[in-house]
PDB file of C-alpha atoms in Angstrom:
ATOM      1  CA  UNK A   6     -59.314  93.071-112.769  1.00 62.00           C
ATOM      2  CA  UNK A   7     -61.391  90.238-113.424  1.00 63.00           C
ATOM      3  CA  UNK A   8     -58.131  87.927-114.540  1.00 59.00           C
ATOM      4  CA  UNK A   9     -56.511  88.545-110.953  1.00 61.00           C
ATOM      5  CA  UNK A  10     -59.727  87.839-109.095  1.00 51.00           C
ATOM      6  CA  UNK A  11     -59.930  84.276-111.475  1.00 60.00           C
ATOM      7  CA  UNK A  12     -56.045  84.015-110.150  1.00 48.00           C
ATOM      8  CA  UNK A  13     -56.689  84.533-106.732  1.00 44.00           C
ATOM      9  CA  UNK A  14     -59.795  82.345-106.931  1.00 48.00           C
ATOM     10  CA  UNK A  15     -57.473  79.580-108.260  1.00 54.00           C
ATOM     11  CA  UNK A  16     -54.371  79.696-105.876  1.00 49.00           C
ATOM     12  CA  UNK A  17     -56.980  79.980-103.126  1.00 47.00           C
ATOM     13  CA  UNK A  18     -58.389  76.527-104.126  1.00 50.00           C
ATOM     14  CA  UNK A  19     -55.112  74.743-104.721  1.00 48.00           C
ATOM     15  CA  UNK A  20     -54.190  76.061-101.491  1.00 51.00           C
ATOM     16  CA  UNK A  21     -56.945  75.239 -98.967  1.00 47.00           C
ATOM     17  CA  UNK A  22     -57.428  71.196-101.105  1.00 44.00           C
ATOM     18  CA  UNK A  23     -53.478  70.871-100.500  1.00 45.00           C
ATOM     19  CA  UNK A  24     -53.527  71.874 -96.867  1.00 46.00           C
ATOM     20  CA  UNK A  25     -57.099  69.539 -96.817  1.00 47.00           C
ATOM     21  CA  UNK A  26     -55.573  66.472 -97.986  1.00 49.00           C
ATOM     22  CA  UNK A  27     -52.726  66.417 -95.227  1.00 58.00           C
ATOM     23  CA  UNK A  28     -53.110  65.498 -91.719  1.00 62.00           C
ATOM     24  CA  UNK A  29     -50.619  66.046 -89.312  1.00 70.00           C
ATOM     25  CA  UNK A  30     -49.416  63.044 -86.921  1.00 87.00           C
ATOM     26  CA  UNK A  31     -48.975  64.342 -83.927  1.00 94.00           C
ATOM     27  CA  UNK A  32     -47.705  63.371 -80.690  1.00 94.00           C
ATOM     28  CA  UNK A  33     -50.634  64.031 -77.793  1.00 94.00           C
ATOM     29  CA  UNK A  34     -48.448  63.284 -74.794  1.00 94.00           C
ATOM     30  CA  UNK A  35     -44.880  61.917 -74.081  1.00 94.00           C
ATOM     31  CA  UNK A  36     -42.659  59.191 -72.407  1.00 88.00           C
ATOM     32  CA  UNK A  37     -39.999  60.613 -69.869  1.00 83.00           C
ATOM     33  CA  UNK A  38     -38.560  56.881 -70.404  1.00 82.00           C
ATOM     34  CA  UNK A  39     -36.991  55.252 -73.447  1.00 83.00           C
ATOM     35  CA  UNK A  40     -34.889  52.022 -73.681  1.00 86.00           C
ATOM     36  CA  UNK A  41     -31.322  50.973 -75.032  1.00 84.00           C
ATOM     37  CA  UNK A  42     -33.228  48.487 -77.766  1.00 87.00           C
ATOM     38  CA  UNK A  43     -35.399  51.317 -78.985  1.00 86.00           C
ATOM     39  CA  UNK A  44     -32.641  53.873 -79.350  1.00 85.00           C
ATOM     40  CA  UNK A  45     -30.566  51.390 -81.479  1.00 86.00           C
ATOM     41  CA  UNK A  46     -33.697  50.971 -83.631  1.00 88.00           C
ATOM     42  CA  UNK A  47     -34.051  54.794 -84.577  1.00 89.00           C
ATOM     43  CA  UNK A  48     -33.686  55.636 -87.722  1.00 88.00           C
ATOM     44  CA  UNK A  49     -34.592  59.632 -87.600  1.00 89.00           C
ATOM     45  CA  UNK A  50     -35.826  61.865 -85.321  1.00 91.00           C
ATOM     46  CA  UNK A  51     -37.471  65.130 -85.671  1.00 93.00           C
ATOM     47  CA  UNK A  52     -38.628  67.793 -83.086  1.00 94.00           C
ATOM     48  CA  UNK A  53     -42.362  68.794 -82.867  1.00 95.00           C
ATOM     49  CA  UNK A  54     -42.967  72.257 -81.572  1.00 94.00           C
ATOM     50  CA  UNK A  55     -46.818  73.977 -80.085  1.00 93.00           C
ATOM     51  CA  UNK A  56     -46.182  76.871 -82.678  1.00 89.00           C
ATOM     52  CA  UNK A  57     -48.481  75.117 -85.501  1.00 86.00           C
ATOM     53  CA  UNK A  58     -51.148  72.830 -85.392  1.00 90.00           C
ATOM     54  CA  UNK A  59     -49.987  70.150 -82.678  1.00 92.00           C
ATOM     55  CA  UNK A  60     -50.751  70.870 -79.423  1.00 93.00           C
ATOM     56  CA  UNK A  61     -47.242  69.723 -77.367  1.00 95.00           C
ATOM     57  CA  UNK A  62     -43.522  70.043 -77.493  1.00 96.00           C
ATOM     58  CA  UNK A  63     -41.989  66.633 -78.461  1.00 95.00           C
ATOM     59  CA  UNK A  64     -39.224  64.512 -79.632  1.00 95.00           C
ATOM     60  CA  UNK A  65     -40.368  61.943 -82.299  1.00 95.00           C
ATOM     61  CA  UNK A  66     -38.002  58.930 -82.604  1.00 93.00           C
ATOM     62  CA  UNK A  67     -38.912  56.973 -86.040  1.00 93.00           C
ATOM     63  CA  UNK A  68     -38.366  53.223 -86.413  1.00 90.00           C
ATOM     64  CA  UNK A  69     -39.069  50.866 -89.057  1.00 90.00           C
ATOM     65  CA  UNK A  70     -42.074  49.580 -86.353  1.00 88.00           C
ATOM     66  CA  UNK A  71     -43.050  52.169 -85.044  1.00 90.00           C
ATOM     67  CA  UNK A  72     -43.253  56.434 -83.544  1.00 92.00           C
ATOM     68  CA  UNK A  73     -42.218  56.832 -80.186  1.00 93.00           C
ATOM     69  CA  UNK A  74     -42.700  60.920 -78.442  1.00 95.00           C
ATOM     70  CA  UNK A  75     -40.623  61.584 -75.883  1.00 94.00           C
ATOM     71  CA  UNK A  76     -40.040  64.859 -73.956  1.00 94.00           C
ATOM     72  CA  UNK A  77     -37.827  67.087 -75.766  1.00 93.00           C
ATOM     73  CA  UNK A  78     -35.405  67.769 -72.779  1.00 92.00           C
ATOM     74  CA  UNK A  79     -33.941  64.163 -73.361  1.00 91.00           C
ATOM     75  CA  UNK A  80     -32.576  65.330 -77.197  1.00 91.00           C
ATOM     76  CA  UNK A  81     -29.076  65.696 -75.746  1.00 92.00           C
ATOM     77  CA  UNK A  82     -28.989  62.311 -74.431  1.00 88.00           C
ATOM     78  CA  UNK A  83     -30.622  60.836 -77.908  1.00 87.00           C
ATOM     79  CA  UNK A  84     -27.595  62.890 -79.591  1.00 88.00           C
ATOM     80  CA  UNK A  85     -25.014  61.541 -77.425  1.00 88.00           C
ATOM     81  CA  UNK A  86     -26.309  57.937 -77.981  1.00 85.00           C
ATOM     82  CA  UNK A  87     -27.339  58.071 -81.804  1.00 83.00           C
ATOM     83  CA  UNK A  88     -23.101  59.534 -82.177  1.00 85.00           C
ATOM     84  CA  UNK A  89     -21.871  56.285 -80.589  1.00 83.00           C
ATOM     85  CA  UNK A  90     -24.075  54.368 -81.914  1.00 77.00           C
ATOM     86  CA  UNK A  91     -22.521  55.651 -85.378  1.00 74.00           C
ATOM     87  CA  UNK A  92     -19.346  55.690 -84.446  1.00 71.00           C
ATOM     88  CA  UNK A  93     -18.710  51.844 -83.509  1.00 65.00           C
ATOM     89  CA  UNK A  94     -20.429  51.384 -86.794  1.00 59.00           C
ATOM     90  CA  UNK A  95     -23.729  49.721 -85.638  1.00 49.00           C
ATOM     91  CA  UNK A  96     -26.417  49.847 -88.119  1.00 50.00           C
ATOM     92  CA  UNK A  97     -30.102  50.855 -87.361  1.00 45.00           C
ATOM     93  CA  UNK A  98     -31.974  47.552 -87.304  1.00 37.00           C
TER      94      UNK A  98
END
């Protein structure tokens, strides 16, 4: 009994200094705008959701530069773009 408490006591520490040590970047509001020269400068995107520790919904564009949040309803026009983009075989500056 006492080994599995020592266990518990160990994976409990591990746990809470590895969840310590990281701090989420996230987006606090969002741009309903975005330009031609910024979307040919993304190099990945991701999608932020509300359901863990940031408070909004958002679209975050990477660039070498820089993080740009935009609102999540514009993905399908990022898609659209970032396929063309590909397609006439223009590379990410």
């Amino acid at each position: 009994m006492e080994m599995k408490l020592i266990v518990v006591g160990i994976l409990l520490f591990v746990t809470f200094s590895a969840v310590q040590g990281v701090t989420p970047k996230c987006c606090v509001q969002t741009t309903p705008k975005f330009t031609k020269e910024m979307l040919n400068k993304v190099t990945k995107y991701e999608r932020q959701t509300n359901h863990g520790v940031c408070a909004i919904n958002a679209l975050v564009l990477h660039t070498n530069e820089k993080r740009y949040c935009l609102m999540p309803t514009l993905e399908p026009y990022l898609k659209v773009h970032l396929r063309r983009h590909r397609r006439h075989g223009l590379k990410n500056a």
